[in-house]
mmCIF file with all atom_site columns, C-alpha atoms in Angstrom:
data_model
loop_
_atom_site.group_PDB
_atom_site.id
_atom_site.type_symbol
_atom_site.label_atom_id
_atom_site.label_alt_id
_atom_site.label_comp_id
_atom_site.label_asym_id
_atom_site.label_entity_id
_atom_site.label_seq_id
_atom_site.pdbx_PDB_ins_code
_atom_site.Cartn_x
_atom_site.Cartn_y
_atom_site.Cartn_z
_atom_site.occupancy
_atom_site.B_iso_or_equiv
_atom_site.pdbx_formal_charge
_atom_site.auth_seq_id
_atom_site.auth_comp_id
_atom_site.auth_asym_id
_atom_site.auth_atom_id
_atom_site.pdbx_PDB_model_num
ATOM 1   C CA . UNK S 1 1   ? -11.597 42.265 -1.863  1.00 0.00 ? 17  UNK S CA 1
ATOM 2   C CA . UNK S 1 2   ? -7.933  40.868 -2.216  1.00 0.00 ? 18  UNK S CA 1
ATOM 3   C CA . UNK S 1 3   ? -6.637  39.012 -5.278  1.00 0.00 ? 19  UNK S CA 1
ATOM 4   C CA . UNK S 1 4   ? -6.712  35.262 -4.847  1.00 0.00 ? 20  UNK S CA 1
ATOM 5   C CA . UNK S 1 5   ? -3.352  34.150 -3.893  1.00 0.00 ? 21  UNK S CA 1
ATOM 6   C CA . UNK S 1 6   ? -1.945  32.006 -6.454  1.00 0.00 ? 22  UNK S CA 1
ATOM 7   C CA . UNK S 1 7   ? -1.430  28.571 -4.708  1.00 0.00 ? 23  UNK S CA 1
ATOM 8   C CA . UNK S 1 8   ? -5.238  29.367 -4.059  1.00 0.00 ? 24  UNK S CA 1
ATOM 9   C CA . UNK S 1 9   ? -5.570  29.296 -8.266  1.00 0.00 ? 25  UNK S CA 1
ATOM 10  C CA . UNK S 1 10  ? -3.740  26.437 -8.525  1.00 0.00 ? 26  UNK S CA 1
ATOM 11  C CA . UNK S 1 11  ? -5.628  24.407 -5.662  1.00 0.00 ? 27  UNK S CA 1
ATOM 12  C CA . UNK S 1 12  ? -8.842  25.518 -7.313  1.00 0.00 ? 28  UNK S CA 1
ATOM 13  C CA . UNK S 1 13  ? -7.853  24.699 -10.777 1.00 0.00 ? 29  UNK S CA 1
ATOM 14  C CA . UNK S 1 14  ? -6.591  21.109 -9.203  1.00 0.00 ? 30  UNK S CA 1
ATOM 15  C CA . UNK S 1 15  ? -10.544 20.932 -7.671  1.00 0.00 ? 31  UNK S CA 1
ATOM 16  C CA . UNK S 1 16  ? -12.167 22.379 -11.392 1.00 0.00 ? 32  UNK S CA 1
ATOM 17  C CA . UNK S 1 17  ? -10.254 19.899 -13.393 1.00 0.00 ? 33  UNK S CA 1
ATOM 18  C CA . UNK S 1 18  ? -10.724 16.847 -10.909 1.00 0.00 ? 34  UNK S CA 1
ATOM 19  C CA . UNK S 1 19  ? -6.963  16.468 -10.336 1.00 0.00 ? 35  UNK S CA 1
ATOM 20  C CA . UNK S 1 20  ? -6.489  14.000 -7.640  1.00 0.00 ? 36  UNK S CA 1
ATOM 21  C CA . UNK S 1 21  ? -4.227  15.074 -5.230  1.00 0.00 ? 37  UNK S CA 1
ATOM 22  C CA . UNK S 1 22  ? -3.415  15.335 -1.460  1.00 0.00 ? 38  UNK S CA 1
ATOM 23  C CA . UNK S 1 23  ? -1.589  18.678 0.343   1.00 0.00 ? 39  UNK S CA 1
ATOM 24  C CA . UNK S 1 24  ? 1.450   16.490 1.675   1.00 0.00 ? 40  UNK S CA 1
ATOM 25  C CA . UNK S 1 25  ? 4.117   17.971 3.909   1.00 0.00 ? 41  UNK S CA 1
ATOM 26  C CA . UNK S 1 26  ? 4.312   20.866 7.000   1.00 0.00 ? 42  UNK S CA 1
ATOM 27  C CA . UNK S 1 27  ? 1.233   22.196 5.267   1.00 0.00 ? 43  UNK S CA 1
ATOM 28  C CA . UNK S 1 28  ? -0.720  19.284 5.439   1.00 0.00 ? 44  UNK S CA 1
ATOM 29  C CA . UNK S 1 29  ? 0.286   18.909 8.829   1.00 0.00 ? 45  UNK S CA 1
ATOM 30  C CA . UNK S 1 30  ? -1.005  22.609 9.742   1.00 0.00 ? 46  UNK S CA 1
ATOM 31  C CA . UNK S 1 31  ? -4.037  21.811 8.158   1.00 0.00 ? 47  UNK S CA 1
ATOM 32  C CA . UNK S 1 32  ? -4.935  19.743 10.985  1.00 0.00 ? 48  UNK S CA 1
ATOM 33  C CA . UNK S 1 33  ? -3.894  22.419 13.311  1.00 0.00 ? 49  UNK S CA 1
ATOM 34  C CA . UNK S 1 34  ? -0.290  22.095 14.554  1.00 0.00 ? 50  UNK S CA 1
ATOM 35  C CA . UNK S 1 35  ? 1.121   25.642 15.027  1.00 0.00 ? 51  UNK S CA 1
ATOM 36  C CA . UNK S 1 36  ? 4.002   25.241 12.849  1.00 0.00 ? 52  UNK S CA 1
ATOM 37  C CA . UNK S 1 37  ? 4.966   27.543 9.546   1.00 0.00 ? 53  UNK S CA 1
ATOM 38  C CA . UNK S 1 38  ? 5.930   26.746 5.985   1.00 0.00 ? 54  UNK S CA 1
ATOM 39  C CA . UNK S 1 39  ? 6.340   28.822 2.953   1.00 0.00 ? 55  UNK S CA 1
ATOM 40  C CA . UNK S 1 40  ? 6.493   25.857 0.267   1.00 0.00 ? 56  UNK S CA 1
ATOM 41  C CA . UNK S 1 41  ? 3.506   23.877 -1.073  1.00 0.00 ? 57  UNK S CA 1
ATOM 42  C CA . UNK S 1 42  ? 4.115   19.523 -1.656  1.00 0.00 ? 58  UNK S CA 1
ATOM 43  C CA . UNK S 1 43  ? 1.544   17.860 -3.809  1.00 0.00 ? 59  UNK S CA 1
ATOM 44  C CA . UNK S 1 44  ? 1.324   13.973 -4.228  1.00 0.00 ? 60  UNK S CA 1
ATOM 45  C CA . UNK S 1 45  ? -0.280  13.483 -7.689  1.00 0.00 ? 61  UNK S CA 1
ATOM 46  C CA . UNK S 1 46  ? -0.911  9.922  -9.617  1.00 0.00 ? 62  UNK S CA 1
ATOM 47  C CA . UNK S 1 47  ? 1.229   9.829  -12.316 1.00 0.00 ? 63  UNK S CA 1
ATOM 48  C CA . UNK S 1 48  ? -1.362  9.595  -14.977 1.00 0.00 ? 64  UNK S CA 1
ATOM 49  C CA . UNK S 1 49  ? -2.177  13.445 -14.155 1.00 0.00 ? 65  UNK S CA 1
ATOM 50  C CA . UNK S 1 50  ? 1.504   14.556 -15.357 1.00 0.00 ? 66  UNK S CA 1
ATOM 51  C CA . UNK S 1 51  ? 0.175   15.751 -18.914 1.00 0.00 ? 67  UNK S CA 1
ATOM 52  C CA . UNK S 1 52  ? -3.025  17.534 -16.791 1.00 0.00 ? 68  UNK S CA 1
ATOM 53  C CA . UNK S 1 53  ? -0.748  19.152 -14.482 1.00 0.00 ? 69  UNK S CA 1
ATOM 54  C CA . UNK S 1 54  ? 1.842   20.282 -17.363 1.00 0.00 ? 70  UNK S CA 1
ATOM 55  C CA . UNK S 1 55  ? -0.863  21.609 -19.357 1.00 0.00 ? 71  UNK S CA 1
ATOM 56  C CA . UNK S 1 56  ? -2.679  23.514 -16.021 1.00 0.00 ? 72  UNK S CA 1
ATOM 57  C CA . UNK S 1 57  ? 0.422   24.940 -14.402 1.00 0.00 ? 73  UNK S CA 1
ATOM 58  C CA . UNK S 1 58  ? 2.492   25.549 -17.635 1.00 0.00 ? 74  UNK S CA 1
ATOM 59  C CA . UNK S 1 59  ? -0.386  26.526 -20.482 1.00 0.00 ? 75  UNK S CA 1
ATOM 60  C CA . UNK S 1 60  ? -2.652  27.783 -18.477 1.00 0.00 ? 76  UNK S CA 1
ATOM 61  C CA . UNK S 1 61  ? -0.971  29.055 -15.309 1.00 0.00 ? 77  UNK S CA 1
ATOM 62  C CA . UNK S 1 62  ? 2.395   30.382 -17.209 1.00 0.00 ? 78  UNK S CA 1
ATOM 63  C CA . UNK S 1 63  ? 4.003   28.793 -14.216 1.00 0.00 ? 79  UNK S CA 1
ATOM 64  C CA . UNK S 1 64  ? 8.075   27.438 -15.367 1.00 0.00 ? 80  UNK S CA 1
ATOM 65  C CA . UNK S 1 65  ? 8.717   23.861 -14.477 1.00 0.00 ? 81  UNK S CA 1
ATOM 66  C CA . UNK S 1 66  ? 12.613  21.949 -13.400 1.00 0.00 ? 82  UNK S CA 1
ATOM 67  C CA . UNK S 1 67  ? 11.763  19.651 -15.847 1.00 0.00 ? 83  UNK S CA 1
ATOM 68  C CA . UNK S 1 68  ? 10.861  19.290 -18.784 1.00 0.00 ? 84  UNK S CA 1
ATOM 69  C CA . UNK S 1 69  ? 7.021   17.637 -19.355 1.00 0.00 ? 85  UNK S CA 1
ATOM 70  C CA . UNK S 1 70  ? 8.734   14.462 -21.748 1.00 0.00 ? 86  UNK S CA 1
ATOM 71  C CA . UNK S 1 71  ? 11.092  13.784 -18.804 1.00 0.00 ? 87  UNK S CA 1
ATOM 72  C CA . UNK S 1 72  ? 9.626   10.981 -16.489 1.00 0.00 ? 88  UNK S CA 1
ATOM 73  C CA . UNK S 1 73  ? 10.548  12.172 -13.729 1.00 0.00 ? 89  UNK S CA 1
ATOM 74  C CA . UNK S 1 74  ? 9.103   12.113 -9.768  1.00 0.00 ? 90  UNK S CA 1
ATOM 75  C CA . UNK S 1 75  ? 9.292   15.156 -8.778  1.00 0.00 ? 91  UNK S CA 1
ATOM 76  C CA . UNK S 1 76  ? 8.865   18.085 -10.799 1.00 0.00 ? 92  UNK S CA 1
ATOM 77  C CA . UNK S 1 77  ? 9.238   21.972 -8.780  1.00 0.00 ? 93  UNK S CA 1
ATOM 78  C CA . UNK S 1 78  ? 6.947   24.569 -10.543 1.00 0.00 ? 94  UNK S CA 1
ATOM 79  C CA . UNK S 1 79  ? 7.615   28.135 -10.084 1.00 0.00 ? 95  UNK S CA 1
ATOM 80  C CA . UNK S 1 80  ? 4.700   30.235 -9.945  1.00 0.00 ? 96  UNK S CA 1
ATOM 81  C CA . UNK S 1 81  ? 4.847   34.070 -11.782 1.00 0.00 ? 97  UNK S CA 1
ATOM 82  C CA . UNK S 1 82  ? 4.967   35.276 -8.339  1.00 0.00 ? 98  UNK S CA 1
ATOM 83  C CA . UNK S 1 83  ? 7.789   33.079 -7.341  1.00 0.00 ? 99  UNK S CA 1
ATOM 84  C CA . UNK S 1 84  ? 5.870   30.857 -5.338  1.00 0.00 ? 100 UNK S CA 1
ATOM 85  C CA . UNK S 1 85  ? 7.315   27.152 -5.589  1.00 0.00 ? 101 UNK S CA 1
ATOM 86  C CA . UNK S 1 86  ? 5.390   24.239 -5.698  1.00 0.00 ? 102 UNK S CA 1
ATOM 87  C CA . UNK S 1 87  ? 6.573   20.644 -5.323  1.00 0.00 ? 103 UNK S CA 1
ATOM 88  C CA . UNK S 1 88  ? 4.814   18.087 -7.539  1.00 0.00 ? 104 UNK S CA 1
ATOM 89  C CA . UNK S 1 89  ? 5.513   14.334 -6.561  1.00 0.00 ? 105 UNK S CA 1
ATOM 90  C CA . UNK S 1 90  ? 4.389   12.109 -9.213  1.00 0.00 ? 106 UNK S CA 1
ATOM 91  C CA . UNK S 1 91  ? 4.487   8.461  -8.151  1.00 0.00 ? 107 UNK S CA 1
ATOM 92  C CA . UNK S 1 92  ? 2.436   5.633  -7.597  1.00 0.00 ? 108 UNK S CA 1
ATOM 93  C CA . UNK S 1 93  ? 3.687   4.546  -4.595  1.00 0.00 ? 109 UNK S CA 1
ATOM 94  C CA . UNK S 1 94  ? 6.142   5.655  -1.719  1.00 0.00 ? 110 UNK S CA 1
ATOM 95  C CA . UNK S 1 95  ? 8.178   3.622  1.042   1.00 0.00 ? 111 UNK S CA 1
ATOM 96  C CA . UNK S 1 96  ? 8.756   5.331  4.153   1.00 0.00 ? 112 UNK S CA 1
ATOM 97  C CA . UNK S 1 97  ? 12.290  4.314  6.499   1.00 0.00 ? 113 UNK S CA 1
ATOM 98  C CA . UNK S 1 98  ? 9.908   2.006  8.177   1.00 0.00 ? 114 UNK S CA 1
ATOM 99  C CA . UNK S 1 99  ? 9.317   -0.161 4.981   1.00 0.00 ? 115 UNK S CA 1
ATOM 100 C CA . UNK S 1 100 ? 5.809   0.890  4.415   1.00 0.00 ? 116 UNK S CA 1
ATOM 101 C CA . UNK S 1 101 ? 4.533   1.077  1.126   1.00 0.00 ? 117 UNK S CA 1
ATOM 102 C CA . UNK S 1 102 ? 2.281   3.733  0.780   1.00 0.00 ? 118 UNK S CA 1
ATOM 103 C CA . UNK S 1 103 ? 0.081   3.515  -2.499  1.00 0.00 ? 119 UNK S CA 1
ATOM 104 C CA . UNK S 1 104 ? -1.374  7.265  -4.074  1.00 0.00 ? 120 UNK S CA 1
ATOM 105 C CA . UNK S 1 105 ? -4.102  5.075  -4.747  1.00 0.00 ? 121 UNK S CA 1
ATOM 106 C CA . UNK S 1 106 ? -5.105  4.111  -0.914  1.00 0.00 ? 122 UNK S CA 1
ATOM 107 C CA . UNK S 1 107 ? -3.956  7.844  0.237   1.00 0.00 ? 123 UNK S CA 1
ATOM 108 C CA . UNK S 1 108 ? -6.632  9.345  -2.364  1.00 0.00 ? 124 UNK S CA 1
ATOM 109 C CA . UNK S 1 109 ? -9.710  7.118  -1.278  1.00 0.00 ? 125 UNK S CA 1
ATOM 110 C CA . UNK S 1 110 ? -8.831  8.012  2.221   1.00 0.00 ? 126 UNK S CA 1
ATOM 111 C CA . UNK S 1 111 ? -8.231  11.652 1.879   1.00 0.00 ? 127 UNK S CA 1
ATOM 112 C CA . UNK S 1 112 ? -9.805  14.334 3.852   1.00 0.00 ? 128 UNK S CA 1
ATOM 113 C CA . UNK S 1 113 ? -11.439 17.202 2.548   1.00 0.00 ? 129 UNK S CA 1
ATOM 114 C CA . UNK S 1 114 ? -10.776 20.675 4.329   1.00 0.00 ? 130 UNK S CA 1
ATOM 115 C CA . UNK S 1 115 ? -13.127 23.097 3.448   1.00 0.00 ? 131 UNK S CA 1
ATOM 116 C CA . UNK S 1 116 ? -12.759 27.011 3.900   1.00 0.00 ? 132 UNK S CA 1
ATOM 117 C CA . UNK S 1 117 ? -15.209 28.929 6.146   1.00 0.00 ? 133 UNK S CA 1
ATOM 118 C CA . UNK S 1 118 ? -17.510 31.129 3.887   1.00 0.00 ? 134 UNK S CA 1
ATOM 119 C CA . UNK S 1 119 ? -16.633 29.339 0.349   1.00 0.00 ? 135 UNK S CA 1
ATOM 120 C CA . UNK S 1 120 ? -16.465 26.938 -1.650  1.00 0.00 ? 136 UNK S CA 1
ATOM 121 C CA . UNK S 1 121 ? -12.191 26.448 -1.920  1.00 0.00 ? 137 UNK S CA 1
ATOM 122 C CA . UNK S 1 122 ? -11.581 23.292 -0.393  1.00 0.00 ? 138 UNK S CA 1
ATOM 123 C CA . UNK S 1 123 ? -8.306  21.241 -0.254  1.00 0.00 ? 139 UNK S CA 1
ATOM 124 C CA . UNK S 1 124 ? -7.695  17.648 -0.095  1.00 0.00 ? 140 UNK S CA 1
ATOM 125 C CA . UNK S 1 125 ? -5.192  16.167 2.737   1.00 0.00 ? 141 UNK S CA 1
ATOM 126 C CA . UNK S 1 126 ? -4.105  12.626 3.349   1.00 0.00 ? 142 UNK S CA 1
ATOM 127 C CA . UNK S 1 127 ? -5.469  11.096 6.209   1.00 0.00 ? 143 UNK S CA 1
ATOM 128 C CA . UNK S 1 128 ? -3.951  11.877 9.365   1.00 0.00 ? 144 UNK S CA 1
ATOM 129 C CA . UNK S 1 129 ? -2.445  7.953  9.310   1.00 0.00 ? 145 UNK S CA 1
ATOM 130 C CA . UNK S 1 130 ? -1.371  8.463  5.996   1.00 0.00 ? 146 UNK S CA 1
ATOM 131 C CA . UNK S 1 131 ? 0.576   11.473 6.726   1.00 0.00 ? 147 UNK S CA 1
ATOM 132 C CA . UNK S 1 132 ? 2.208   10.164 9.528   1.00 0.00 ? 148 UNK S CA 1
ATOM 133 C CA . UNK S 1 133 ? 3.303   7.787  7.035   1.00 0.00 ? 149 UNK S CA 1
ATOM 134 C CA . UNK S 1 134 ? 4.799   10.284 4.384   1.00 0.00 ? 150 UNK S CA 1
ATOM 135 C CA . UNK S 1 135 ? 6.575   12.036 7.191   1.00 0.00 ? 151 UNK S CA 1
ATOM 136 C CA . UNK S 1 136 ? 8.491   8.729  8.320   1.00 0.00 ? 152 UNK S CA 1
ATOM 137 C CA . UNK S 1 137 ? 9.959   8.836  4.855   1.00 0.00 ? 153 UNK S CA 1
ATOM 138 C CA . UNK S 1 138 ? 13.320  10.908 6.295   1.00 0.00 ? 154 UNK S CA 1
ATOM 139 C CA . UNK S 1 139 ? 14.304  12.039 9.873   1.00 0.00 ? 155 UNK S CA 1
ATOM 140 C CA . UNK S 1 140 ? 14.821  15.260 9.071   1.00 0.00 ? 156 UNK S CA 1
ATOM 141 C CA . UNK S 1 141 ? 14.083  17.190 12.581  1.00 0.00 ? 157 UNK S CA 1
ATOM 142 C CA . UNK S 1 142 ? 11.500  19.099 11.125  1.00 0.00 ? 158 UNK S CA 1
ATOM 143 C CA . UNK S 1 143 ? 9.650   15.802 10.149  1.00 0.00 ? 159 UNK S CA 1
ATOM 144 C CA . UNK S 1 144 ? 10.107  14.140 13.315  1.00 0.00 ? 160 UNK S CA 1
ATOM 145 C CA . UNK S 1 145 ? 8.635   17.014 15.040  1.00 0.00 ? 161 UNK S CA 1
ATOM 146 C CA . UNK S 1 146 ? 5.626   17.123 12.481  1.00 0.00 ? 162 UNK S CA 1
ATOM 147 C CA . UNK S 1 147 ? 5.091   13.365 13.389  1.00 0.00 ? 163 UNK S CA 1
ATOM 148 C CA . UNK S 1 148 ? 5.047   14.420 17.339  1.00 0.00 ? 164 UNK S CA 1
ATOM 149 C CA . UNK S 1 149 ? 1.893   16.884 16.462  1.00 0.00 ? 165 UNK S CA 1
ATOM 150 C CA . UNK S 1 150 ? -0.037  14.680 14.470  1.00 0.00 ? 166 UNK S CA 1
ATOM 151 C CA . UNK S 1 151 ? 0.225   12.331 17.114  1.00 0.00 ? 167 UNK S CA 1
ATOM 152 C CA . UNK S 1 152 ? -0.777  14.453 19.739  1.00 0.00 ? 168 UNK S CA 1
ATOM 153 C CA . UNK S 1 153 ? -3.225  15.961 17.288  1.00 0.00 ? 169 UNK S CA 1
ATOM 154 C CA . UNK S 1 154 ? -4.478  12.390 16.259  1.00 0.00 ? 170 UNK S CA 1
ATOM 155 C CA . UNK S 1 155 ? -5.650  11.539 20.053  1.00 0.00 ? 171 UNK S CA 1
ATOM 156 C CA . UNK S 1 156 ? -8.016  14.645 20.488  1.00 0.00 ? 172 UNK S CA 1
ATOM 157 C CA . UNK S 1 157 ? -9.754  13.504 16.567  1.00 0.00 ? 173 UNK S CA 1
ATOM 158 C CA . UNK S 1 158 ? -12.929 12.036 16.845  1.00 0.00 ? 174 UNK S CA 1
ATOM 159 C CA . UNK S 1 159 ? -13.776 9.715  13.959  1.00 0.00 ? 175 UNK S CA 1
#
């Protein structure tokens, strides 16, 4: 049997320690099956987790964070002892180019839960609405062509 990968250790340690959180970015967007690639990992955590997620990824983990955990900041990149980089946004609420305000709050009681074949590891995605959403916040090419499968993905879902 392999060793876990470690964004799998950190996923599971979000799901052990109740952490609520959503997958956001291109691996969101794979999640719900667009055949796209991405090495990096984007989280969208409630700010009232910051101490949790400092004391997970840093104490426990041994993972080395951009900033320090006194700095209020919104986004915080933890580097994993393999090198792995994870993005941790930590805001309440986010407005997209199109002037919607996205609340963590609505995202989380609307989230999906993706669960792995065979186990018990599951992760927690926004809603396929909601990520639309959190992709419209730049027009980066990659993002509009995320939006374009979700859309296309989004009229095959049954609800």
């Amino acid at each position: 049997m392999s060793e876990k990968r470690e964004i799998d250790k950190i996923i599971s340690g979000f799901n052990k320690k109740k952490i609520d959180y959503v997958l956001i970015g291109r691996q969101a967007v794979m999640l719900y099956g667009a055949p796209l690639f991405s090495y990096d990992y984007d989280f969208w955590i409630h700010p009232g987790e910051r101490i949790a997620i400092y004391e997970f990824l840093e104490d426990d983990l041994e993972c080395e964070s951009s900033k320090p955990r006194e700095m209020d900041e919104p986004l915080v990149i933890f580097t994993t002892p393999g090198g792995e980089k994870i993005d941790i946004f930590f805001s309440k609420r986010i407005v997209n180019l199109e002037s919607e305000i996205i609340c963590i709050e609505k995202v989380l009681s609307r989230a999906k839960r993706i669960n792995e074949p065979g186990s018990r590891f599951y992760i927690m995605v926004p809603a396929i609405d909601d990520l639309i959403k959190l992709k419209k916040v730049s027009r980066r090419p990659k993002d509009l062509e995320d939006i374009t499968y979700l859309e296309e993905i989004k009229k095959h879902l049954k609800f």
